[in-house]
């Protein structure tokens, strides 16, 4: 499954991080990395320079 929409991708933890439901994900720790929930959302809404991760990407390009 190829998608450009990580927000609704079923294997993404994005929505789980934003929810208050119990989870094994260390939600508070992740949000702390970004400086809080709002900063997490803003980071994911902004365009990121991914040039440095080309060697880490898996795909058929």
Tab-separated table of C-alpha atoms in Angstrom:
chain	number	residue	atom	x	y	z
A	1	UNK	CA	0.000	0.000	0.000
A	2	UNK	CA	1.540	3.278	-1.111
A	3	UNK	CA	0.230	6.506	0.331
A	4	UNK	CA	1.293	10.091	0.797
A	5	UNK	CA	-1.229	10.563	3.620
A	6	UNK	CA	0.527	9.454	6.815
A	7	UNK	CA	-2.285	10.895	8.929
A	8	UNK	CA	-4.749	8.224	7.812
A	9	UNK	CA	-2.245	5.447	7.051
A	10	UNK	CA	-3.295	2.459	9.184
A	11	UNK	CA	0.273	1.626	10.304
A	12	UNK	CA	1.059	5.170	11.404
A	13	UNK	CA	1.124	6.067	15.097
A	14	UNK	CA	0.228	9.684	14.305
A	15	UNK	CA	-3.419	9.433	15.423
A	16	UNK	CA	-2.533	7.282	18.442
A	17	UNK	CA	-0.096	9.936	19.660
A	18	UNK	CA	-2.867	12.548	19.525
A	19	UNK	CA	-5.515	10.454	21.275
A	20	UNK	CA	-5.996	10.000	24.993
A	21	UNK	CA	-6.924	6.307	24.718
A	22	UNK	CA	-4.693	3.808	26.543
A	23	UNK	CA	-1.772	2.650	24.395
A	24	UNK	CA	1.612	0.985	24.717
A	25	UNK	CA	3.111	3.912	22.824
A	26	UNK	CA	5.091	6.278	25.035
A	27	UNK	CA	2.879	9.187	24.027
A	28	UNK	CA	4.165	11.675	26.614
A	29	UNK	CA	7.772	10.957	25.675
A	30	UNK	CA	7.100	11.469	21.968
A	31	UNK	CA	5.176	14.694	22.546
A	32	UNK	CA	8.017	15.932	24.766
A	33	UNK	CA	10.477	15.454	21.847
A	34	UNK	CA	8.388	17.907	19.833
A	35	UNK	CA	7.592	20.317	22.667
A	36	UNK	CA	3.945	19.338	23.143
A	37	UNK	CA	0.901	18.218	21.201
A	38	UNK	CA	0.442	21.446	19.241
A	39	UNK	CA	4.105	21.511	18.205
A	40	UNK	CA	3.792	17.846	17.133
A	41	UNK	CA	0.831	18.715	14.912
A	42	UNK	CA	2.543	21.779	13.442
A	43	UNK	CA	5.718	19.805	12.708
A	44	UNK	CA	3.731	17.216	10.770
A	45	UNK	CA	1.818	19.890	8.859
A	46	UNK	CA	4.973	21.668	7.718
A	47	UNK	CA	7.112	20.628	4.784
A	48	UNK	CA	10.244	18.771	5.853
A	49	UNK	CA	13.584	18.479	4.071
A	50	UNK	CA	13.965	14.725	3.647
A	51	UNK	CA	17.124	14.853	1.540
A	52	UNK	CA	19.242	13.368	4.297
A	53	UNK	CA	17.199	10.169	4.599
A	54	UNK	CA	17.354	8.878	1.024
A	55	UNK	CA	19.432	5.871	2.083
A	56	UNK	CA	16.831	4.924	4.686
A	57	UNK	CA	13.823	4.925	2.360
A	58	UNK	CA	12.495	1.651	0.991
A	59	UNK	CA	10.582	1.791	-2.233
A	60	UNK	CA	10.518	1.406	-5.936
A	61	UNK	CA	11.799	4.664	-7.331
